[in-house]
PDB file of C-alpha atoms in Angstrom:
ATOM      1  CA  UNK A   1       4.599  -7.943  22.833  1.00  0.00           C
ATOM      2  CA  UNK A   2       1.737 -10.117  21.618  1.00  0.00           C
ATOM      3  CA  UNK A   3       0.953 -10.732  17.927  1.00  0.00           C
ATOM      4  CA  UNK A   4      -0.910  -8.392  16.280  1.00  0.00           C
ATOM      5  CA  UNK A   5      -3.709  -9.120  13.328  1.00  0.00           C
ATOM      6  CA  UNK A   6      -3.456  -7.215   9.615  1.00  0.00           C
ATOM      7  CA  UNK A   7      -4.287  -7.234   6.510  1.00  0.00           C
ATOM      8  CA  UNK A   8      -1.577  -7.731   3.381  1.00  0.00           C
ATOM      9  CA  UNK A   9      -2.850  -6.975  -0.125  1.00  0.00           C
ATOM     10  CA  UNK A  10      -1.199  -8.033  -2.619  1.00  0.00           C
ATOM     11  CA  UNK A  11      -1.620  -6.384  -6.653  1.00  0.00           C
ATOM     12  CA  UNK A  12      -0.554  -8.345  -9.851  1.00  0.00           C
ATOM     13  CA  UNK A  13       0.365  -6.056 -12.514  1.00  0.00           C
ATOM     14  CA  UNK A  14       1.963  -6.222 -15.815  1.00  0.00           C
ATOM     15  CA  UNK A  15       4.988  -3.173 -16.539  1.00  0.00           C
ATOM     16  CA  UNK A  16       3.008  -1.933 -19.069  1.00  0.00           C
ATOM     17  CA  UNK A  17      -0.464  -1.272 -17.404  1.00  0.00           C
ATOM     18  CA  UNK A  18      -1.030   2.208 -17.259  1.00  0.00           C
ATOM     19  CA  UNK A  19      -3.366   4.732 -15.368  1.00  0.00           C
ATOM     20  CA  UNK A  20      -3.663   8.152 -16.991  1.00  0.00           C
ATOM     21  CA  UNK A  21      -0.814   7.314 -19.079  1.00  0.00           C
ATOM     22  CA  UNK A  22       1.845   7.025 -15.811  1.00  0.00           C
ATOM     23  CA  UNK A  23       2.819   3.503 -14.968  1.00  0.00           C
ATOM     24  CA  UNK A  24       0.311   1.967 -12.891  1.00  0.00           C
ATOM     25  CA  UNK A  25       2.342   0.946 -10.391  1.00  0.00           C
ATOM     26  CA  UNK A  26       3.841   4.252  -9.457  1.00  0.00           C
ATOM     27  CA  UNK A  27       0.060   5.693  -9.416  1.00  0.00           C
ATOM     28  CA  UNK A  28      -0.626   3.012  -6.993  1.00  0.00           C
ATOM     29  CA  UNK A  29       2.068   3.620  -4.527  1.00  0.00           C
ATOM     30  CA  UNK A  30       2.048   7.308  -4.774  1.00  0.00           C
ATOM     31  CA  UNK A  31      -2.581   6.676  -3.947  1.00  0.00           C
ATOM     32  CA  UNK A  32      -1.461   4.601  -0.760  1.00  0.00           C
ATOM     33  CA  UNK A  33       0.760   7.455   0.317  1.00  0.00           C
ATOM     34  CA  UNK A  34      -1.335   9.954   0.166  1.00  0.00           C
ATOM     35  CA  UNK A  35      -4.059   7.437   1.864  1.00  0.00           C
ATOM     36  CA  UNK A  36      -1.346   7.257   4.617  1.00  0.00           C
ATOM     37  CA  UNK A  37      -1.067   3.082   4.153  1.00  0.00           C
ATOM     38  CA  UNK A  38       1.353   1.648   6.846  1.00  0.00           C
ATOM     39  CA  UNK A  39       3.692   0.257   3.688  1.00  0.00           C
ATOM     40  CA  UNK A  40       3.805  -0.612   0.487  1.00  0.00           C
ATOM     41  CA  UNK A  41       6.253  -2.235  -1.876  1.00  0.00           C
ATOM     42  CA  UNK A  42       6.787  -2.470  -5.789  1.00  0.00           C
ATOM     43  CA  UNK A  43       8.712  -6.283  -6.675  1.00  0.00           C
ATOM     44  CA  UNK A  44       9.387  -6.335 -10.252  1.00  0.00           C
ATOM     45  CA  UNK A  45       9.631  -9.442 -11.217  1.00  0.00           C
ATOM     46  CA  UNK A  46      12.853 -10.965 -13.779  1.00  0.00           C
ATOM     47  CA  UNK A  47      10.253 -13.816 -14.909  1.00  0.00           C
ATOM     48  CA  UNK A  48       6.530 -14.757 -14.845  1.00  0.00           C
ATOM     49  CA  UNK A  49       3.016 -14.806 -16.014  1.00  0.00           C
ATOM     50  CA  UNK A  50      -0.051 -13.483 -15.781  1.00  0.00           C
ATOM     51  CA  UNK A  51      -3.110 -14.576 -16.488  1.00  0.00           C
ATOM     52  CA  UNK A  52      -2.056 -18.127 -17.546  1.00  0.00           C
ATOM     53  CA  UNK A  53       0.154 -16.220 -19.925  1.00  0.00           C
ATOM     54  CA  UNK A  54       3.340 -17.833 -21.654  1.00  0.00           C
ATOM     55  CA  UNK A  55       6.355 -17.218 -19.094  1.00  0.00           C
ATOM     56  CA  UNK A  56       8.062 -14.006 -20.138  1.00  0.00           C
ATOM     57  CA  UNK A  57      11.583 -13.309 -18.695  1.00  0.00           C
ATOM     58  CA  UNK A  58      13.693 -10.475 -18.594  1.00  0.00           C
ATOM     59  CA  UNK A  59      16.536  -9.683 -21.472  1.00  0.00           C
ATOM     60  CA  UNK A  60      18.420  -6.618 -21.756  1.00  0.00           C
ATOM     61  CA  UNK A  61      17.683  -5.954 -25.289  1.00  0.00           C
ATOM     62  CA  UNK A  62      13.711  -6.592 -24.582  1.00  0.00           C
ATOM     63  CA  UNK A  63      11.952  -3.395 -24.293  1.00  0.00           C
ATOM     64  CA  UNK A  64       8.215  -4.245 -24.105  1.00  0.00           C
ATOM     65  CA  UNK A  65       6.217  -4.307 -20.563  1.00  0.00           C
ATOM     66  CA  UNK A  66       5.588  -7.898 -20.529  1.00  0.00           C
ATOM     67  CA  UNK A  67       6.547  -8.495 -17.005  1.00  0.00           C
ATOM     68  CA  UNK A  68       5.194  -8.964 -13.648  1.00  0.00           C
ATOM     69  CA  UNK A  69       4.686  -6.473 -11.207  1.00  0.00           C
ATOM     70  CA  UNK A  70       3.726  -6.897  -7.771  1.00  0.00           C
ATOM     71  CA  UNK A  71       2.196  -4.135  -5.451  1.00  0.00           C
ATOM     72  CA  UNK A  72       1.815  -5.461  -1.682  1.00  0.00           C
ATOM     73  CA  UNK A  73       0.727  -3.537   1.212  1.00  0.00           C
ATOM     74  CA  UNK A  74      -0.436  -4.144   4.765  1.00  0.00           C
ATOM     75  CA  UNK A  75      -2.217  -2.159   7.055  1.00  0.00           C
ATOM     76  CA  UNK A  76      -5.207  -2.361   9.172  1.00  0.00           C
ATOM     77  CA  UNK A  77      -8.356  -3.627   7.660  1.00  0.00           C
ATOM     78  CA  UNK A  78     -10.645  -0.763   8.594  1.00  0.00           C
ATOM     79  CA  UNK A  79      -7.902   0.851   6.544  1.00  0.00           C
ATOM     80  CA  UNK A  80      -7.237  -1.881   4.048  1.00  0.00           C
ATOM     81  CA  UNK A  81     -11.309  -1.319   3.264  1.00  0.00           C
ATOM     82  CA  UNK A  82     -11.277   2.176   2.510  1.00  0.00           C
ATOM     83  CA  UNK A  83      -8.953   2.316   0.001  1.00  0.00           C
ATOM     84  CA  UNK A  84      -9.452  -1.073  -2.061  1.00  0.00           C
ATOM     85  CA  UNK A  85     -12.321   0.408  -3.948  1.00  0.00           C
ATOM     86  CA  UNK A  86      -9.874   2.989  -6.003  1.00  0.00           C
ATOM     87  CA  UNK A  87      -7.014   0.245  -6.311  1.00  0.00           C
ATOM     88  CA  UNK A  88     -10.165  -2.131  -7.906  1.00  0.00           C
ATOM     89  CA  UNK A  89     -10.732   0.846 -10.044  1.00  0.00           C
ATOM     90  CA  UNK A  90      -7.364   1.299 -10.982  1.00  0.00           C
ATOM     91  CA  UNK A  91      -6.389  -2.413 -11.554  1.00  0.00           C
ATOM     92  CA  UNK A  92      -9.998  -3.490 -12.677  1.00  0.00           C
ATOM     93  CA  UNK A  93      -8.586  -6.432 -15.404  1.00  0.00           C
ATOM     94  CA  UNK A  94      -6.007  -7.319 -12.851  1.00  0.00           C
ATOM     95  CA  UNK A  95      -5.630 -10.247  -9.591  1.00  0.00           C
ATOM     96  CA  UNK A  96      -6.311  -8.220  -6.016  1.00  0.00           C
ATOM     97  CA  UNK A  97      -5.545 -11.065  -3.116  1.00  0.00           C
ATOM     98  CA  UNK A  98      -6.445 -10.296   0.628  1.00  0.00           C
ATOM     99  CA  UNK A  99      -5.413 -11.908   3.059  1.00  0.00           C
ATOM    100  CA  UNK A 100      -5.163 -11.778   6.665  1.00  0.00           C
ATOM    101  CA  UNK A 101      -1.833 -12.032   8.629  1.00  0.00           C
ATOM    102  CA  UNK A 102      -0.329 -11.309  12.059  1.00  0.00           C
ATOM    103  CA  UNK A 103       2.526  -9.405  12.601  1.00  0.00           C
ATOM    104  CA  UNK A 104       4.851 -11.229  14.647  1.00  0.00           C
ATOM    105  CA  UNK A 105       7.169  -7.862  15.765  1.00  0.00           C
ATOM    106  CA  UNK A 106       6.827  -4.191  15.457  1.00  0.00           C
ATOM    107  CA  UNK A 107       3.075  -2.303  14.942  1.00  0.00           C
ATOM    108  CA  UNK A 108       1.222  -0.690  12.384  1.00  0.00           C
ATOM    109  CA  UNK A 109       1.315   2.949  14.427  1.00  0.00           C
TER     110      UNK A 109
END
Protein backbone atom coordinates (compact mmCIF):
# COMPACT_ATOMS: atom_id res chain seq x y z
CA UNK A 1 0.00 0.00 0.00
CA UNK A 2 1.61 3.37 -0.66
CA UNK A 3 2.05 6.08 2.01
CA UNK A 4 -0.60 8.13 2.64
CA UNK A 5 -0.42 12.14 3.62
CA UNK A 6 -2.28 13.60 7.07
CA UNK A 7 -2.43 15.94 9.26
CA UNK A 8 -1.48 15.42 13.29
CA UNK A 9 -2.48 18.22 15.66
CA UNK A 10 -1.16 18.33 18.55
CA UNK A 11 -2.90 20.56 21.89
CA UNK A 12 -0.80 21.68 24.99
CA UNK A 13 -2.91 21.96 27.93
CA UNK A 14 -2.49 22.40 31.55
CA UNK A 15 -4.95 19.79 34.01
CA UNK A 16 -6.54 22.58 35.24
CA UNK A 17 -7.80 24.49 32.07
CA UNK A 18 -11.33 24.34 31.96
CA UNK A 19 -14.22 24.89 29.36
CA UNK A 20 -17.65 25.46 30.88
CA UNK A 21 -16.33 24.32 34.07
CA UNK A 22 -15.54 20.42 32.66
CA UNK A 23 -11.89 19.72 32.14
CA UNK A 24 -10.81 20.95 28.93
CA UNK A 25 -9.42 18.09 27.78
CA UNK A 26 -12.40 15.83 28.07
CA UNK A 27 -14.50 18.73 26.18
CA UNK A 28 -11.96 18.44 23.53
CA UNK A 29 -12.05 14.79 22.90
CA UNK A 30 -15.69 14.36 23.43
CA UNK A 31 -15.89 17.88 20.25
CA UNK A 32 -13.62 15.58 17.95
CA UNK A 33 -16.02 12.71 18.45
CA UNK A 34 -18.86 14.15 17.71
CA UNK A 35 -16.86 15.91 14.62
CA UNK A 36 -16.17 12.22 13.69
CA UNK A 37 -12.02 12.89 13.86
CA UNK A 38 -10.15 9.67 12.71
CA UNK A 39 -8.39 9.61 16.49
CA UNK A 40 -7.54 11.35 19.18
CA UNK A 41 -5.52 10.82 22.32
CA UNK A 42 -5.23 12.48 25.90
CA UNK A 43 -1.14 11.95 27.32
CA UNK A 44 -0.99 13.29 30.70
CA UNK A 45 2.10 14.08 31.37
CA UNK A 46 4.16 12.99 35.09
CA UNK A 47 6.48 16.21 34.44
CA UNK A 48 6.74 19.42 32.36
CA UNK A 49 6.15 22.98 31.51
CA UNK A 50 4.29 25.20 29.83
CA UNK A 51 4.81 28.30 28.73
CA UNK A 52 8.49 28.54 29.87
CA UNK A 53 6.99 27.66 33.21
CA UNK A 54 9.14 26.17 36.19
CA UNK A 55 9.09 22.21 35.65
CA UNK A 56 6.23 20.83 37.71
CA UNK A 57 6.19 17.03 38.39
CA UNK A 58 3.79 14.77 39.66
CA UNK A 59 3.50 13.80 43.66
CA UNK A 60 0.82 11.90 45.15
CA UNK A 61 0.00 14.28 47.82
CA UNK A 62 -0.08 17.32 45.09
CA UNK A 63 -3.54 18.13 44.21
CA UNK A 64 -3.37 21.28 42.02
CA UNK A 65 -3.64 21.07 37.97
CA UNK A 66 -0.22 22.14 37.29
CA UNK A 67 0.57 19.57 34.75
CA UNK A 68 0.81 18.99 31.16
CA UNK A 69 -1.71 17.73 29.04
CA UNK A 70 -1.44 16.78 25.59
CA UNK A 71 -4.41 16.39 23.07
CA UNK A 72 -3.14 14.92 19.56
CA UNK A 73 -5.21 13.99 16.70
CA UNK A 74 -4.79 13.17 13.03
CA UNK A 75 -7.05 13.13 10.33
CA UNK A 76 -7.37 14.53 6.96
CA UNK A 77 -6.70 18.16 6.48
CA UNK A 78 -9.92 19.12 4.75
CA UNK A 79 -11.03 17.67 8.06
CA UNK A 80 -8.25 18.87 10.28
CA UNK A 81 -9.54 22.59 8.87
CA UNK A 82 -12.98 22.41 9.84
CA UNK A 83 -12.72 21.78 13.19
CA UNK A 84 -9.49 23.82 14.38
CA UNK A 85 -11.48 26.98 14.61
CA UNK A 86 -13.60 25.63 17.86
CA UNK A 87 -10.38 23.84 19.37
CA UNK A 88 -8.63 27.68 18.87
CA UNK A 89 -11.68 28.82 20.65
CA UNK A 90 -11.52 26.44 23.24
CA UNK A 91 -7.70 26.51 23.91
CA UNK A 92 -7.30 30.28 22.88
CA UNK A 93 -4.17 31.01 25.67
CA UNK A 94 -2.82 27.65 24.78
CA UNK A 95 0.16 26.07 21.95
CA UNK A 96 -1.93 24.42 18.74
CA UNK A 97 1.03 22.69 16.43
CA UNK A 98 0.14 21.34 12.85
CA UNK A 99 1.93 19.44 11.19
CA UNK A 100 1.88 17.30 8.27
CA UNK A 101 2.75 13.53 8.32
CA UNK A 102 2.33 10.34 6.26
CA UNK A 103 0.98 7.38 7.46
CA UNK A 104 3.21 4.64 6.78
CA UNK A 105 0.32 1.59 7.34
CA UNK A 106 -3.35 1.46 7.75
CA UNK A 107 -5.89 4.57 6.40
CA UNK A 108 -7.83 7.21 7.74
CA UNK A 109 -11.37 5.48 6.38
Amino acid sequence: MPSAMAVQVTIYLNESDQWHRKPLHLEMLNYLRRENVYGAIALHAVAGFLGRQKVETSHLVDVGGKLPVMIIFVDTDEHVSRVLPTLKEMAAHRLIVRENVVIEQGNLD
